[in-house]
Coordinates of C-alpha atoms and ligand atoms in Angstrom, one line a residue:
X1082 CA 133.2 183.4 -1.4
X1083 CA 136.3 182.0 0.3
X1084 CA 139.7 180.8 -0.8
X1085 CA 138.7 177.3 0.2
X1086 CA 138.1 175.5 -3.1
X1087 CA 135.7 173.1 -1.5
X1088 CA 133.2 175.7 -0.3
X1089 CA 133.1 177.9 -3.3
X1090 CA 129.7 179.1 -4.5
X1091 CA 128.2 177.0 -7.2
X1092 CA 125.6 177.5 -9.9
X1093 CA 122.2 176.0 -9.3
X1094 CA 122.3 173.1 -11.6
X1095 CA 123.3 172.8 -15.2
X1096 CA 121.0 175.6 -16.4
X1097 CA 122.5 178.2 -14.1
X1098 CA 125.8 177.9 -15.8
X1099 CA 124.4 177.7 -19.3
X1100 CA 122.3 180.8 -18.7
X1101 CA 125.3 182.7 -17.3
X1102 CA 127.7 181.6 -20.0
X1103 CA 125.2 182.3 -22.7
X1104 CA 124.5 185.7 -21.1
X1105 CA 128.2 186.4 -21.1
X1106 CA 128.8 185.2 -24.7
X1107 CA 125.7 186.8 -26.4
X1108 CA 126.1 190.5 -26.3
X1109 CA 127.3 193.5 -28.2
X1110 CA 129.9 191.2 -29.8
X1111 CA 127.1 189.4 -31.8
X1112 CA 124.9 192.3 -32.6
X1113 CA 127.2 195.4 -32.8
X1114 CA 130.6 194.0 -33.5
X1115 CA 130.1 191.0 -35.7
X1116 CA 128.1 192.9 -38.4
X1117 CA 130.5 195.9 -38.6
X1118 CA 133.6 193.7 -38.7
X1119 CA 132.0 191.6 -41.4
X1120 CA 131.4 194.9 -43.3
X1121 CA 134.9 196.2 -42.8
X1122 CA 136.5 192.9 -43.8
X1123 CA 134.5 192.3 -47.0
X1124 CA 131.8 189.8 -46.0
X1125 CA 131.6 186.1 -46.7
X1126 CA 135.3 185.2 -46.4
X1127 CA 135.5 186.9 -43.0
X1128 CA 132.3 185.0 -41.9
X1129 CA 133.8 181.7 -43.1
X1130 CA 137.1 182.1 -41.2
X1131 CA 135.1 183.3 -38.2
X1132 CA 133.0 180.1 -38.3
X1133 CA 136.1 177.9 -38.7
X1134 CA 137.7 179.6 -35.8
X1135 CA 134.7 179.1 -33.6
X1136 CA 134.8 175.4 -34.3
X1137 CA 138.5 174.7 -34.4
X1138 CA 139.7 177.1 -31.8
X1139 CA 136.8 178.5 -29.8
X1140 CA 135.1 175.3 -28.8
X1141 CA 138.3 173.5 -27.6
X1142 CA 139.5 176.6 -25.8
X1143 CA 136.1 177.0 -24.1
X1144 CA 136.1 173.4 -22.9
X1145 CA 139.6 173.8 -21.6
X1146 CA 138.8 177.0 -19.8
X1147 CA 135.7 175.6 -18.1
X1148 CA 137.7 172.6 -17.1
X1149 CA 140.5 174.7 -15.7
X1150 CA 138.0 176.8 -13.7
X1151 CA 136.2 173.8 -12.2
X1152 CA 139.4 171.9 -11.4
X1153 CA 141.2 174.9 -10.0
X1154 CA 138.1 176.3 -8.3
X1155 CA 139.3 179.9 -8.2
X1156 CA 139.9 183.1 -10.2
X1157 CA 141.8 182.6 -13.4
X1158 CA 145.1 183.3 -11.7
X1159 CA 144.6 180.9 -8.9
X1160 CA 142.8 178.2 -10.9
X1161 CA 145.5 178.1 -13.6
X1162 CA 148.3 178.0 -11.0
X1163 CA 146.6 175.2 -9.2
X1164 CA 145.9 173.2 -12.3
X1165 CA 149.5 173.5 -13.5
X1166 CA 150.9 172.7 -10.1
X1167 CA 148.8 169.6 -9.8
X1168 CA 150.7 168.2 -12.8
X1169 CA 154.1 169.6 -11.7
X1170 CA 153.9 172.6 -14.1
X1171 CA 155.6 175.9 -13.4
X1172 CA 153.8 178.6 -11.4
X1173 CA 154.6 180.9 -14.3
X1174 CA 151.5 179.5 -16.1
X1175 CA 149.5 181.7 -13.8
X1176 CA 150.6 184.6 -16.0
X1177 CA 147.9 183.4 -18.3
X1178 CA 145.4 184.1 -15.6
X1179 CA 146.9 187.6 -15.1
X1180 CA 146.6 188.3 -18.8
X1181 CA 143.1 187.1 -18.9
X1182 CA 142.1 189.2 -16.0
X1183 CA 143.7 192.3 -17.5
X1184 CA 142.0 191.5 -20.8
X1185 CA 138.5 191.3 -19.3
X1186 CA 139.1 194.7 -17.6
X1187 CA 140.4 196.3 -20.8
X1188 CA 137.4 195.0 -22.8
X1189 CA 135.0 196.3 -20.3
X1190 CA 136.6 199.7 -20.5
X1191 CA 135.4 200.1 -24.1
X1192 CA 132.4 197.9 -23.8
X1193 CA 130.6 200.2 -21.4
X1194 CA 130.9 203.0 -24.0
X1195 CA 129.1 200.8 -26.6
X1196 CA 126.6 199.6 -24.1
X1197 CA 126.0 203.3 -23.4
X1198 CA 125.1 203.8 -27.0
X1199 CA 122.5 201.1 -26.7
X1200 CA 121.0 202.8 -23.6
X1201 CA 121.2 206.2 -25.3
X1202 CA 119.3 204.9 -28.3
X1203 CA 116.7 203.3 -26.1
X1204 CA 116.2 206.7 -24.5
X1205 CA 116.0 208.4 -27.8
X1206 CA 113.3 206.0 -29.0
X1207 CA 111.3 206.5 -25.8
X1208 CA 111.6 210.3 -25.9
X1209 CA 111.0 210.7 -29.7
X1210 CA 114.6 211.7 -30.4
X1211 CA 115.1 209.4 -33.3
X1212 CA 113.0 211.3 -35.8
X1213 CA 114.1 211.7 -39.4
X1214 CA 114.0 209.1 -42.0
X1215 CA 117.1 209.4 -44.1
X1216 CA 120.5 207.9 -43.9
X1217 CA 121.9 211.4 -43.4
X1218 CA 119.7 212.0 -40.4
X1219 CA 120.9 208.8 -38.8
X1220 CA 124.5 209.6 -39.4
X1221 CA 123.9 213.0 -37.9
X1222 CA 122.1 211.6 -34.8
X1223 CA 125.0 209.2 -34.2
X1224 CA 127.5 211.9 -34.6
X1225 CA 125.6 214.3 -32.3
X1226 CA 125.3 211.6 -29.6
X1227 CA 129.1 211.2 -29.6
X1228 CA 130.1 214.7 -29.9
X1229 CA 129.1 215.8 -26.5
X1230 CA 131.4 214.2 -23.8
X1231 CA 128.8 214.9 -21.1
X1232 CA 126.1 213.0 -22.9
X1233 CA 128.3 210.1 -23.8
X1234 CA 130.0 210.0 -20.4
X1235 CA 126.6 210.0 -18.7
X1236 CA 125.6 206.8 -20.5
X1237 CA 128.8 205.0 -20.1
X1238 CA 128.9 206.0 -16.4
X1239 CA 125.4 204.6 -16.0
X1240 CA 126.5 201.3 -17.5
X1241 CA 129.5 201.2 -15.2
X1242 CA 127.4 201.9 -12.2
X1243 CA 124.8 199.3 -13.2
X1244 CA 127.5 196.6 -13.8
X1245 CA 129.2 197.3 -10.5
X1246 CA 125.9 197.4 -8.5
X1247 CA 124.9 194.0 -9.8
X1248 CA 128.3 192.4 -9.2
X1249 CA 128.7 194.1 -5.9
X1250 CA 125.4 192.8 -4.6
X1251 CA 126.2 189.4 -6.0
X1252 CA 122.9 189.1 -7.7
X1253 CA 124.2 188.1 -11.0
X1254 CA 122.2 184.9 -10.8
X1255 CA 119.0 186.9 -10.9
X1256 CA 120.2 189.0 -13.8
X1257 CA 121.4 185.9 -15.7
X1258 CA 118.0 184.3 -15.3
X1259 CA 116.7 187.1 -17.5
X1260 CA 118.7 185.4 -20.3
X1261 CA 115.9 182.8 -20.4
X1262 CA 113.4 185.4 -21.7
X1263 CA 115.8 188.0 -23.1
X1264 CA 117.5 185.6 -25.5
X1265 CA 114.4 184.2 -27.1
X1266 CA 113.1 187.8 -27.2
X1267 CA 116.2 189.0 -29.0
X1268 CA 115.9 186.1 -31.5
X1269 CA 112.3 187.1 -32.1
X1270 CA 113.3 190.8 -32.6
X1271 CA 116.0 189.8 -35.0
X1272 CA 113.4 187.6 -36.8
X1273 CA 111.2 190.6 -37.2
X1274 CA 114.0 192.6 -38.7
X1275 CA 114.9 189.7 -41.0
X1276 CA 111.3 189.4 -42.2
X1277 CA 111.3 193.2 -42.8
X1278 CA 114.6 192.8 -44.7
X1279 CA 113.0 190.2 -46.9
X1280 CA 110.7 192.9 -48.3
X1281 CA 113.2 195.8 -48.2
X1282 CA 114.9 194.9 -51.5
X1283 CA 118.3 194.4 -50.0
X1284 CA 118.0 190.8 -48.9
X1285 CA 119.5 189.1 -51.9
X1286 CA 122.5 191.3 -51.8
X1287 CA 122.9 190.8 -48.0
X1288 CA 122.8 187.0 -48.5
X1289 CA 125.5 187.2 -51.2
X1290 CA 127.6 189.5 -49.1
X1291 CA 127.4 187.2 -46.0
X1292 CA 127.7 183.8 -47.6
X1293 CA 129.0 183.9 -51.2
X1294 CA 132.5 183.0 -50.4
X1295 CA 135.2 184.7 -52.5
X1296 CA 138.7 183.7 -51.5
X1297 CA 140.3 186.8 -52.8
X1298 CA 138.4 189.2 -50.5
X1299 CA 140.1 188.5 -47.2
X1300 CA 143.4 190.0 -46.0
X1301 CA 145.7 188.7 -43.3
X1302 CA 144.4 191.4 -41.1
X1303 CA 140.9 190.1 -41.7
X1304 CA 141.9 186.6 -40.7
X1305 CA 143.4 187.8 -37.5
X1306 CA 140.3 189.9 -36.9
X1307 CA 138.1 186.8 -37.4
X1308 CA 140.2 184.8 -35.0
X1309 CA 140.1 187.5 -32.4
X1310 CA 136.4 187.9 -32.8
X1311 CA 135.9 184.2 -32.2
X1312 CA 137.5 184.7 -28.8
X1313 CA 135.7 187.9 -28.1
X1314 CA 132.2 186.6 -28.9
X1315 CA 132.6 183.4 -26.8
X1316 CA 134.1 185.5 -23.9
X1317 CA 137.3 183.4 -24.0
X1318 CA 140.7 184.2 -22.6
X1319 CA 139.4 187.1 -20.7
X1320 CA 138.6 185.5 -17.4
X1321 CA 134.8 185.4 -17.9
X1322 CA 134.2 181.8 -18.9
X1323 CA 137.0 180.4 -16.7
X1324 CA 135.7 182.2 -13.6
X1325 CA 132.1 181.1 -14.4
X1326 CA 133.5 177.5 -14.8
X1327 CA 134.9 177.7 -11.3
X1328 CA 131.3 177.8 -10.0
X1329 CA 130.2 174.8 -12.1
X1330 CA 129.0 171.8 -10.1
X1331 CA 131.0 168.6 -10.5
X1332 CA 128.4 166.7 -12.3
X1333 CA 127.6 169.1 -15.2
X1334 CA 128.9 168.1 -18.7
X1335 CA 131.4 170.6 -19.9
X1336 CA 131.2 169.4 -23.6
X1337 CA 127.4 169.7 -23.7
X1338 CA 127.3 173.1 -22.1
X1339 CA 130.1 174.4 -24.4
X1340 CA 128.2 173.3 -27.5
X1341 CA 125.0 174.8 -26.3
X1342 CA 126.6 178.2 -25.7
X1343 CA 128.7 178.1 -28.9
X1344 CA 125.7 177.3 -31.1
X1345 CA 123.4 179.9 -29.5
X1346 CA 126.1 182.5 -29.8
X1347 CA 126.8 181.8 -33.4
X1348 CA 123.1 181.7 -34.4
X1349 CA 122.5 185.1 -32.8
X1350 CA 125.5 186.6 -34.7
X1351 CA 124.4 185.2 -38.0
X1352 CA 120.8 186.4 -37.4
X1353 CA 122.2 189.8 -36.6
X1354 CA 124.0 189.8 -39.9
X1355 CA 120.8 188.8 -41.8
X1356 CA 118.9 191.5 -40.0
X1357 CA 121.3 194.4 -40.6
X1358 CA 122.7 194.0 -44.1
X1359 CA 119.4 194.1 -46.0
X1360 CA 118.9 197.5 -44.4
X1361 CA 122.4 198.6 -45.3
X1362 CA 122.1 197.6 -49.0
X1363 CA 118.5 198.7 -49.4
X1364 CA 119.5 202.2 -48.3
X1365 CA 122.7 202.3 -50.2
X1366 CA 124.8 202.5 -47.1
X1367 CA 128.5 201.5 -46.9
X1368 CA 128.9 198.2 -45.1
X1369 CA 132.3 199.3 -44.0
X1370 CA 130.9 202.2 -42.1
X1371 CA 132.5 201.0 -38.8
X1372 CA 131.4 200.9 -35.2
X1373 CA 128.3 203.1 -35.8
X1374 CA 126.9 200.6 -38.3
X1375 CA 123.9 199.2 -36.4
X1376 CA 123.1 202.5 -34.8
X1377 CA 122.8 204.2 -38.2
X1378 CA 121.0 201.3 -40.0
X1379 CA 118.5 199.7 -37.6
X1380 CA 116.7 202.9 -36.6
X1381 CA 115.9 203.3 -40.3
X1382 CA 114.2 199.9 -40.4
X1383 CA 112.3 200.6 -37.2
X1384 CA 111.0 203.8 -38.7
X1385 CA 109.8 202.2 -41.9
X1386 CA 108.1 199.2 -40.4
X1387 CA 104.6 198.9 -38.8
X1388 CA 104.8 199.1 -35.0
X1389 CA 108.4 200.1 -35.6
X1390 CA 108.8 202.3 -32.5
X1391 CA 107.5 199.5 -30.3
X1392 CA 109.8 196.9 -31.9
X1393 CA 112.7 199.4 -31.7
X1394 CA 112.1 199.9 -27.9
X1395 CA 111.9 196.2 -27.3
X1396 CA 115.1 195.6 -29.4
X1397 CA 117.2 198.2 -27.5
X1398 CA 115.9 197.0 -24.1
X1399 CA 117.1 193.5 -25.0
X1400 CA 120.3 194.7 -26.5
X1401 CA 121.0 196.7 -23.3
X1402 CA 120.2 193.7 -21.1
X1403 CA 122.4 191.5 -23.3
X1404 CA 125.2 194.0 -22.9
X1405 CA 124.8 193.9 -19.1
X1406 CA 124.9 190.1 -18.8
X1407 CA 128.2 190.3 -20.7
X1408 CA 129.7 193.2 -18.8
X1409 CA 129.1 191.6 -15.4
X1410 CA 131.0 188.6 -16.6
X1411 CA 134.1 190.7 -17.5
X1412 CA 134.7 191.9 -13.9
X1413 CA 133.9 188.6 -12.2
X1414 CA 137.5 187.4 -12.6
X1415 CA 138.9 190.6 -10.9
X1416 CA 136.3 190.6 -8.2
X1417 CA 136.7 186.9 -7.5
X1418 CA 140.5 187.3 -7.3
X1419 CA 140.2 190.3 -4.9
X1420 CA 137.8 188.6 -2.6
X1421 CA 139.7 185.4 -2.5
X1422 CA 143.2 186.9 -2.0
X1423 CA 142.8 190.3 -0.5
X1424 CA 140.2 189.5 2.1
X1425 CA 137.8 192.2 1.1
X1426 CA 134.1 192.0 0.6
X1427 CA 132.5 191.5 -2.8
X1428 CA 131.0 195.0 -2.5
X1429 CA 134.3 196.7 -1.9
X1430 CA 136.0 194.7 -4.6
X1431 CA 133.3 195.7 -7.1
X1432 CA 133.3 199.4 -6.3
X1433 CA 137.1 199.5 -6.2
X1434 CA 137.4 197.9 -9.6
X1435 CA 134.6 200.1 -10.9
X1436 CA 136.4 203.3 -9.9
X1437 CA 139.5 202.4 -11.9
X1438 CA 137.3 201.2 -14.7
X1439 CA 135.4 204.4 -14.8
X1440 CA 138.7 206.4 -15.3
X1441 CA 139.9 204.1 -18.1
X1442 CA 136.5 204.0 -19.8
X1443 CA 136.2 207.8 -19.6
X1444 CA 139.4 208.0 -21.6
X1445 CA 137.9 205.5 -24.1
X1446 CA 134.7 207.6 -24.3
X1447 CA 136.7 210.7 -25.0
X1448 CA 138.1 209.1 -28.2
X1449 CA 134.8 210.1 -29.8
X1450 CA 135.0 213.7 -29.0
X1451 CA 137.7 215.7 -27.1
X1452 CA 140.3 213.0 -27.6
X1453 CA 139.6 212.3 -31.2
X1454 CA 143.0 213.5 -32.1
X1455 CA 144.9 211.6 -29.4
X1456 CA 146.0 208.9 -31.6
X1457 CA 149.0 206.6 -31.7
X1458 CA 149.9 204.9 -34.9
X1459 CA 146.5 205.9 -36.3
X1460 CA 144.4 204.4 -33.5
X1461 CA 142.8 206.3 -30.7
X1462 CA 142.5 204.9 -27.2
X1463 CA 139.2 203.1 -27.8
X1464 CA 140.6 201.4 -30.8
X1465 CA 143.7 200.4 -29.0
X1466 CA 141.8 198.7 -26.2
X1467 CA 139.9 196.7 -28.8
X1468 CA 142.8 196.0 -31.0
X1469 CA 145.2 194.8 -28.2
X1470 CA 142.7 192.5 -26.6
X1471 CA 141.0 191.0 -29.6
X1472 CA 143.9 190.6 -32.0
X1473 CA 146.7 189.8 -29.5
X1474 CA 145.9 189.1 -25.9
X1475 CA 143.0 186.8 -26.4
X1476 CA 144.5 184.6 -29.1
X1477 CA 147.8 184.4 -27.2
X1478 CA 146.0 183.6 -24.0
X1479 CA 144.0 180.9 -25.7
X1480 CA 147.2 179.5 -27.2
X1481 CA 148.8 179.3 -23.8
X1482 CA 145.8 177.5 -22.3
X1483 CA 145.5 174.8 -25.0
X1484 CA 149.3 174.2 -24.8
X1485 CA 149.1 173.9 -21.1
X1486 CA 146.1 171.5 -21.4
X1487 CA 147.6 169.5 -24.2
X1488 CA 151.2 169.1 -23.3
X1489 CA 151.8 170.0 -19.7
X1490 CA 148.9 168.6 -17.7
X1491 CA 148.9 164.9 -16.8
X1492 CA 146.3 163.2 -18.9
X1493 CA 144.1 162.2 -15.9
X1494 CA 143.7 165.8 -14.9
X1495 CA 141.4 167.0 -17.6
X1496 CA 140.2 163.6 -18.5
X1497 CA 138.4 163.5 -15.1
X1498 CA 137.2 167.0 -15.5
X1499 CA 135.9 166.7 -19.0
X1500 CA 134.5 163.2 -18.4
X1501 CA 134.3 162.4 -22.1
X1502 CA 134.4 158.9 -23.6
X1503 CA 138.0 157.9 -24.6
X1504 CA 137.4 158.6 -28.3
X1505 CA 135.9 162.0 -27.7
X1506 CA 138.6 162.8 -25.3
X1507 CA 141.2 161.8 -27.9
X1508 CA 139.5 164.2 -30.3
X1509 CA 139.5 167.0 -27.8
X1510 CA 143.1 166.4 -27.0
X1511 CA 144.0 166.4 -30.6
X1512 CA 142.2 169.7 -31.2
X1513 CA 143.9 171.2 -28.1
X1514 CA 147.3 170.0 -29.0
X1515 CA 147.4 170.6 -32.7
X1516 CA 144.4 172.1 -34.5
X1517 CA 143.8 175.0 -32.2
X1518 CA 147.5 176.0 -31.6
X1519 CA 148.5 175.6 -35.2
X1520 CA 145.4 177.5 -36.4
X1521 CA 146.3 180.4 -34.1
X1522 CA 150.0 180.3 -35.0
X1523 CA 149.3 180.2 -38.8
X1524 CA 147.1 183.2 -38.5
X1525 CA 149.6 185.0 -36.3
X1526 CA 152.5 184.2 -38.6
X1527 CA 150.5 185.4 -41.5
X1528 CA 149.4 188.6 -39.8
X1529 CA 152.9 189.4 -38.7
X1530 CA 154.0 189.0 -42.3
X1531 CA 156.8 186.6 -41.2
X1532 CA 155.7 184.4 -44.0
X1533 CA 153.1 186.0 -46.1
X1534 CA 150.9 183.0 -47.0
X1535 CA 148.2 183.9 -49.3
X1536 CA 144.7 183.3 -48.2
X1537 CA 142.8 180.8 -50.4
X1538 CA 145.8 179.2 -51.9
X1539 CA 148.6 178.4 -49.5
X1540 CA 147.6 178.6 -45.9
X1541 CA 144.9 176.0 -45.8
X1542 CA 147.4 173.6 -47.4
X1543 CA 150.0 174.6 -44.9
X1544 CA 147.5 174.0 -42.1
X1545 CA 146.5 170.7 -43.5
X1546 CA 150.1 169.6 -43.8
X1547 CA 150.9 170.6 -40.2
X1548 CA 147.8 168.8 -39.0
X1549 CA 148.8 165.7 -41.0
X1550 CA 152.3 165.8 -39.5
X1551 CA 150.8 166.1 -36.0
X1552 CA 148.4 163.3 -36.7
X1553 CA 151.2 160.9 -37.7
X1554 CA 153.1 162.1 -34.6
X1555 CA 150.1 161.3 -32.5
X1556 CA 149.5 157.9 -33.9
X1557 CA 152.9 156.8 -32.7
X1558 CA 152.6 158.8 -29.5
X1559 CA 152.3 156.4 -26.6
X1560 CA 150.5 159.0 -24.6
X1561 CA 147.6 159.2 -26.9
X1562 CA 147.4 155.5 -27.1
X1563 CA 147.3 155.5 -23.4
X1564 CA 144.4 157.9 -23.4
X1565 CA 142.6 155.9 -26.1
X1566 CA 142.9 152.4 -24.9
X1567 CA 143.9 152.5 -21.3
X1568 CA 141.7 154.3 -18.9
X1569 CA 144.1 154.4 -16.0
Ligands
LIG1423 N1 131.1 187.8 -25.6 C1 130.7 189.1 -25.3 C2 129.9 189.7 -26.5 O1 130.0 189.1 -27.5 C3 131.8 190.0 -24.9 C4 132.8 189.5 -23.8 C5 134.1 189.4 -24.1 C6 132.3 189.1 -22.6 C7 135.0 189.0 -23.1 C8 133.1 188.7 -21.6 C9 134.5 188.6 -21.9 O2 129.4 190.7 -26.4

């Protein structure tokens, strides 16, 4: 890959990008994180805010990022700088690229630990180490797995090595093609678990927990968590989607690919919820158990169902693959920046990045054993990495990107790139200018306690009022009218 934007590598056709982006989006975020966060934040209200955030913030931000990547043809830093410069914007906008790159790196530092859990559980299933049929057994197995830093470190190191080997060799395309069988396979496995759940006696309660919306049950923190998770699960504001977008051929439709990825990602998450919560409720487990939730609950289901060991093995193979197709996307921004700007080979870039990553991820891994007491404000290092990226860096990065797209760029710039009809473009612009930024801001303001707006009563009205004001503003805005009625 060279710094020359014209000769940059491209995906092979539309499906190359869709597979890669889906591979990046669908991962531990859907199957590990979404259920345990839903459990921690009380269920349906969290799910509802998460879905609203996907639609109102995630989709517009994703379109913006892909468009930035393709227009700027470079790593997030270079692409955002070029796109801003093209419209006379300040080069300071490239800070958004820096933050995204850092964010991808920080996420990967704890992601490899969780991916390591998945590999470790696959190994346990293969070697008969998941015996025992009670909840207590499962809790003990999870604890024992984490207690020993050598064991945990072995698995996270393995994931780091695998990620860097794939990225270094530049064979992502081959791995991402695995998405075309792995994704349907994962859906089938989740389907098996859901069918099992139907007979487990916990299904009704799970449905109620996930979808019976009760306005009182969500805190400001839960809303911020839902917003952050919408970014996390779609791989936004962390360099992944933007960098992948920089390899997108000119003719592919950004809107259509975005919708495909967002729908697939959301379906997998909801299916994971429907697969896991029946097991939780049928066994009287606590939905707010935390990050170990799927590792303590799913093995119980696999033990109780016919052919369970086989299904369990298939499930963890696919979960591990899904984790790898996500983890390789998190370093792509850094590797692409290093190869473009530092004149080093992809291999050197990958192994260099991997070495630093290994150190940081080892610290994250130690949060579960030796470093369990190394906390700051009640969070250990693993939690800090997750908290800073999901709650703050990604939403802020996304906010910056939609503001840049909506207010700074010349209207032709992204109109050419997105290639939407005037009306759809106007809708996108309206989302990028008002709905997404105001949505992010309202949640931030609420979370910071600057104005404690109560969920269920005030904030939707506040949001509606802000959007209405914006709409009136837009109706008289000559710029939007230009976009709407005058193509030039
Ligand atoms: N979206 C991935 C998942 O849900 C995680 C991810 C975050 C990937 C940020 C890339 C960048 O597992």
